[in-house]
C-alpha atoms as one frame of an Amber mdcrd trajectory, in Angstrom:
protein
   6.016  87.473 129.368   6.377  83.866 128.426   4.422  84.314 125.160   6.463
  87.349 124.174   9.710  85.583 124.888   8.640  82.600 122.763   7.805  84.843
 119.830  11.046  86.774 120.088  13.193  83.709 120.650  15.376  82.709 117.684
  15.169  79.137 116.402  17.944  78.241 113.934  18.349  81.947 113.156  14.684
  82.920 112.658  11.783  83.682 114.976   8.351  82.095 114.998   6.708  85.144
 113.323   9.282  84.872 110.545   8.441  81.217 110.028   4.722  81.975 110.047
   5.214  84.737 107.508   7.307  82.407 105.344   4.608  79.732 105.245   1.950
  82.388 104.663   3.860  83.557 101.587   4.075  79.942 100.403   0.314  79.628
 100.799  -0.228  82.804  98.806   2.076  81.436  96.109   0.091  78.209  95.901
  -3.127  80.229  95.749  -1.631  82.379  92.981  -0.637  79.268  91.046  -4.126
  77.783  91.356  -5.632  81.070  90.195  -3.369  81.168  87.155  -4.286  77.563
  86.350  -7.981  78.448  86.598  -7.406  81.494  84.381  -5.641  79.274  81.841
  -8.520  76.813  81.697 -11.237  79.436  81.415  -9.706  82.313  79.458  -6.252
  81.740  78.032  -6.988  78.332  76.497 -10.030  79.665  74.669  -8.027  82.561
  73.242  -5.173  80.392  72.048  -7.567  77.942  70.389  -9.136  80.850  68.493
  -5.837  81.733  66.800  -4.638  80.052  63.610  -1.138  79.319  64.894  -0.496
  76.243  67.020   2.646  77.342  68.842   0.661  79.442  71.360  -1.521  76.406
  72.137   1.623  74.348  72.765   3.104  76.969  75.106  -0.164  77.389  76.979
  -0.457  73.613  77.393   3.139  73.382  78.627   2.466  75.977  81.327  -0.936
  74.544  82.331  -0.149  72.356  85.349   3.436  73.443  86.126   2.182  77.012
  86.708   0.926  75.924  90.161   4.394  74.703  91.096   5.879  77.883  89.648
   3.656  79.952  91.924   4.961  78.057  94.962   8.556  78.448  93.757   8.198
  82.211  93.283   6.604  82.481  96.718   9.490  80.496  98.233  11.979  82.882
  96.615  10.186  85.858  98.188   9.618  84.101 101.504  13.271  83.124 101.781
  14.128  86.800 102.247  11.957  86.892 105.358  14.015  84.236 107.139  17.468
  84.649 108.620  18.393  80.996 109.028  21.711  79.572 110.096  23.362  76.425
 108.824  22.230  73.741 108.175  18.733  75.273 107.813  20.027  77.842 105.320
  21.118  75.041 102.947  17.790  73.247 103.411  15.818  76.422 102.640  17.918
  77.199  99.576  17.522  73.637  98.335  13.765  73.758  98.954  13.630  76.755
  96.616  16.061  75.685  93.937  14.990  72.042  93.576  11.311  72.803  92.853
  12.439  75.506  90.423  14.577  72.975  88.513  11.753  70.442  88.589   9.281
  73.045  87.282  11.569  74.033  84.403  12.149  70.363  83.484   8.396  69.694
  83.671   7.655  72.608  81.353  10.409  71.497  78.944   8.998  67.946  78.792
   5.463  69.166  78.135   6.718  71.686  75.574   8.751  69.145  73.586   5.901
  66.620  73.750   3.543  69.250  72.393   5.884  70.144  69.540   6.430  66.492
  68.636   2.723  65.636  68.796   1.741  68.691  66.778   4.325  68.605  64.009
   6.022  65.199  63.842   2.879  63.125  64.396   0.930  65.106  61.796   3.776
  64.614  59.322   3.970  60.891  60.076   0.226  60.471  59.546   0.480  62.066
  56.101   3.140  59.615  54.912   2.529  56.037  53.815   5.618  54.663  55.549
   5.211  53.049  58.967   8.800  53.796  59.874   8.249  57.423  60.824   5.235
  56.358  62.922   7.600  54.152  64.943  10.279  56.838  65.179   7.995  59.517
  66.661   7.475  57.876  70.102  11.178  57.004  70.236  12.165  60.615  69.570
   9.709  61.756  72.254  11.020  59.209  74.774  14.684  60.008  74.101  14.017
  63.751  74.397  12.231  63.307  77.714  15.021  61.096  79.054  17.596  63.709
  78.047  15.664  66.519  79.786  15.134  64.512  82.965  18.796  63.392  82.990
  19.996  66.995  82.725  17.602  68.011  85.506  18.876  65.215  87.762  22.502
  66.240  87.186  21.661  69.872  87.968  19.802  68.818  91.140  22.742  66.685
  92.286  25.094  69.595  91.683  22.760  71.923  93.607  22.758  69.735  96.721
  26.547  69.561  96.623  27.113  66.141  95.060  30.186  65.708  92.845  28.532
  65.336  89.430  31.879  64.759  87.701  31.814  61.136  88.828  28.225  60.753
  87.644  28.956  62.249  84.229  32.063  60.080  83.861  30.050  56.990  84.736
  27.369  57.929  82.254  30.040  58.452  79.614  31.657  55.075  80.204  28.274
  53.369  80.311  27.248  55.137  77.116  30.374  53.969  75.316  29.822  50.389
  76.474  26.175  50.511  75.475  26.982  52.004  72.077  29.614  49.317  71.455
  27.225  46.533  72.442  24.371  47.868  70.314  26.339  49.146  67.307  24.523
  46.759  64.946  21.146  47.883  66.265  22.203  51.510  65.996  23.311  50.940
  62.403  19.896  49.463  61.576  18.101  52.366  63.261  20.184  54.914  61.346
  19.502  52.904  58.208  15.801  53.212  58.946  16.228  56.963  59.371  17.992
  57.012  56.001  15.041  55.243  54.371  12.666  57.676  56.068  14.482  60.779
  54.852  15.431  59.699  51.331  12.293  57.586  50.659  13.795  55.241  48.042
  10.596  53.190  48.257   7.260  52.955  50.072   5.089  50.092  51.267   3.626
  48.066  48.339   6.432  49.145  45.983   8.239  46.463  43.978  11.974  46.818
  44.623  15.217  45.049  43.799  17.820  45.013  46.587  20.969  43.336  45.276
  19.776  39.829  44.277  16.417  40.113  46.068  13.358  41.326  44.195   9.852
  41.548  45.608   7.115  43.698  47.113   7.730  45.805  50.226   5.276  44.752
  52.938   6.553  46.671  55.954   9.221  49.259  56.735  10.208  48.862  60.368
  12.595  50.615  62.693  15.322  47.984  62.383  14.364  45.991  59.295  12.242
  45.951  56.147  10.065  43.001  55.129   9.997  42.121  51.422   7.870  39.349
  49.920   9.749  37.866  46.965   8.113  36.495  43.858   8.225  32.966  45.286
   5.858  34.108  48.035   8.472  34.044  50.800   8.897  36.920  53.258  12.492
  38.093  53.529  13.496  40.360  56.424  16.355  42.671  55.429  18.209  44.807
  58.025  17.875  48.501  57.276  21.641  48.932  57.465  21.973  46.459  54.582
  19.428  48.388  52.512  21.180  51.685  53.253  24.454  50.268  51.870  22.909
  48.379  48.937  21.946  49.426  45.442  18.155  49.696  45.535  16.063  49.733
  42.354  12.467  50.863  42.726  10.763  48.868  39.991   7.410  50.482  40.759
   8.799  53.881  39.791   9.041  52.748  36.176   6.119  53.914  33.993   6.159
  50.445  32.394   7.926  47.177  33.177  10.613  46.423  30.628  11.305  42.839
  29.564  14.449  41.908  27.651  15.080  38.428  26.271  17.006  36.720  23.468
  15.932  34.075  20.945  18.306  31.852  18.978  17.539  30.856  15.388  19.459
  28.180  13.509  22.134  29.099  10.970  19.879  27.571   8.343  17.606  30.597
   8.599  17.692  32.610   5.363  17.676  36.449   5.319  14.064  36.408   4.114
  13.082  34.017   6.925  14.905  36.226   9.442  12.930  39.275   8.251   9.659
  37.337   8.537  10.614  36.033  11.963  11.320  39.544  13.265   7.969  40.784
  11.974   6.150  37.781  13.428   7.777  38.231  16.834   6.849  41.933  16.952
   3.271  41.388  15.818   2.706  38.513  18.222   3.959  40.439  21.262   2.083
  43.661  20.475  -1.157  41.681  20.132  -1.004  40.585  23.777  -3.278  42.573
  26.110  -1.226  44.644  28.581   1.803  45.202  26.318   2.793  48.705  25.201
   2.736  48.326  21.412   4.817  51.470  20.847   7.743  50.053  22.823   7.991
  46.552  21.316  10.815  45.686  18.927  12.926  42.765  17.751  16.410  42.959
  16.187  18.843  40.572  14.533  21.408  41.125  17.219  24.437  38.970  16.480
  26.145  35.682  15.668  26.687  33.075  18.349  28.859  30.013  17.801  25.863
  27.818  17.135  22.910  30.144  16.391  21.738  33.529  15.159  20.810  35.718
  18.114  17.635  37.851  18.127  17.138  40.539  20.765  13.500  41.003  21.859
  12.429  43.943  23.997   8.935  44.960  25.085   7.265  46.942  27.868   4.353
  45.806  30.014   1.984  48.726  30.514  -0.262  46.877  32.966   2.238  46.564
  35.824  -0.325  45.008  38.161  -0.520  41.952  35.857   3.071  41.845  34.686
   3.521  38.144  35.488   0.362  37.132  33.612   1.250  39.389  30.674   4.772
  37.971  30.427   3.377  34.424  30.555   0.902  35.256  27.775   3.683  36.718
  25.621   5.829  33.598  25.981   2.915  31.254  25.245   1.740  33.176  22.154
   5.282  33.597  20.866   6.036  29.902  21.268   2.847  28.950  19.420   3.413
  31.484  16.618   6.993  30.391  15.931   6.005  26.721  15.976   3.113  27.333
  13.568   5.344  29.289  11.199   7.910  26.484  11.208  10.692  28.708  12.543
  13.277  26.504  14.192  15.010  27.715  17.332  18.707  27.005  17.639  20.083
  24.696  20.302  23.627  24.624  21.680  25.695  21.998  19.806  29.025  20.348
  20.531  31.367  18.647  18.048  33.163  15.519  19.287  36.140  13.984  17.370
  36.622  10.246  17.783  39.578   8.171  16.605  39.395   4.409  16.008  42.103
   1.786  16.475  42.993   1.998  12.788  43.658   5.736  13.056  40.474   6.768
  11.214  38.683   9.763  12.684  35.110  10.935  12.339  33.067  13.737  13.912
  29.745  13.658  15.710  27.547  16.714  16.293  25.509  16.467  19.490  22.699
  18.782  20.396  23.045  20.072  23.980
């Protein structure tokens, strides 16, 4: 019989009934995958959402769509045993089973890591005031996905018989070149990660970074923007901040002000005592000053004046500039009204005439 001979004839090692059975198993696998996906949407998802833990929701979401491909892969594994192929069909059949399996595992890994990042890292970033961690989250997700896909590609190339040693070596050389070219950027990114983890300051904090002092406006991935007290925006690389000495002025309960006044040597001890009392009373009377932390001391002897150390704390840190201005204005007026003379730097100059006579001149500087 012609029909019987066609069915019993071997084509690349397998008969037509074997091929038909193989594709029938694949169809059953696809049907099984679709059924599992339907079961996930209707039953499993509702049960996982009813639990308090979130990890089961993440796992269920990761298996949602890839489960259809997994059903086909499992069916291909079973169906492969039905065939008795010869080369090169044997290699094609094996690859058709192994490659979808690798793709399914990579797909699940991507969805699983995305779920973990979205559930835990994004929630953490939303609770913080810094914008830096908000920018880091998508980068972490993207880098993780690239790493998973890259590993899957290498495994696929190795499965089909390609020499992956050359690929890995090329990636290594390219990675070294890229790292060398972007070392400054990488340093800034790691500096941003340092700011994120240690939190030396937050947005709207007043900070001092080396000689720069101002209000933090934005913490970015590569740099931090600080508006100084002249109103200018200064962009500082995060690597510079990570290596610098940072003072968080906003962390102080009050803002301390230290200054020195110079009184003339003609000031008597009684006048010095009165001046110290007047300075203290004038400063404590200013609104916004912490009266309990205001003092003045006779601090020392300069070459041309008596030095007075004045220290006070501004309790109202939101108005510290206005409070400091008010202190200086009131203090200037009080000292002038009391007739207390402030010392000025002086310089003695010795002049000699043609006749050899000498005389001195004191000049105020």
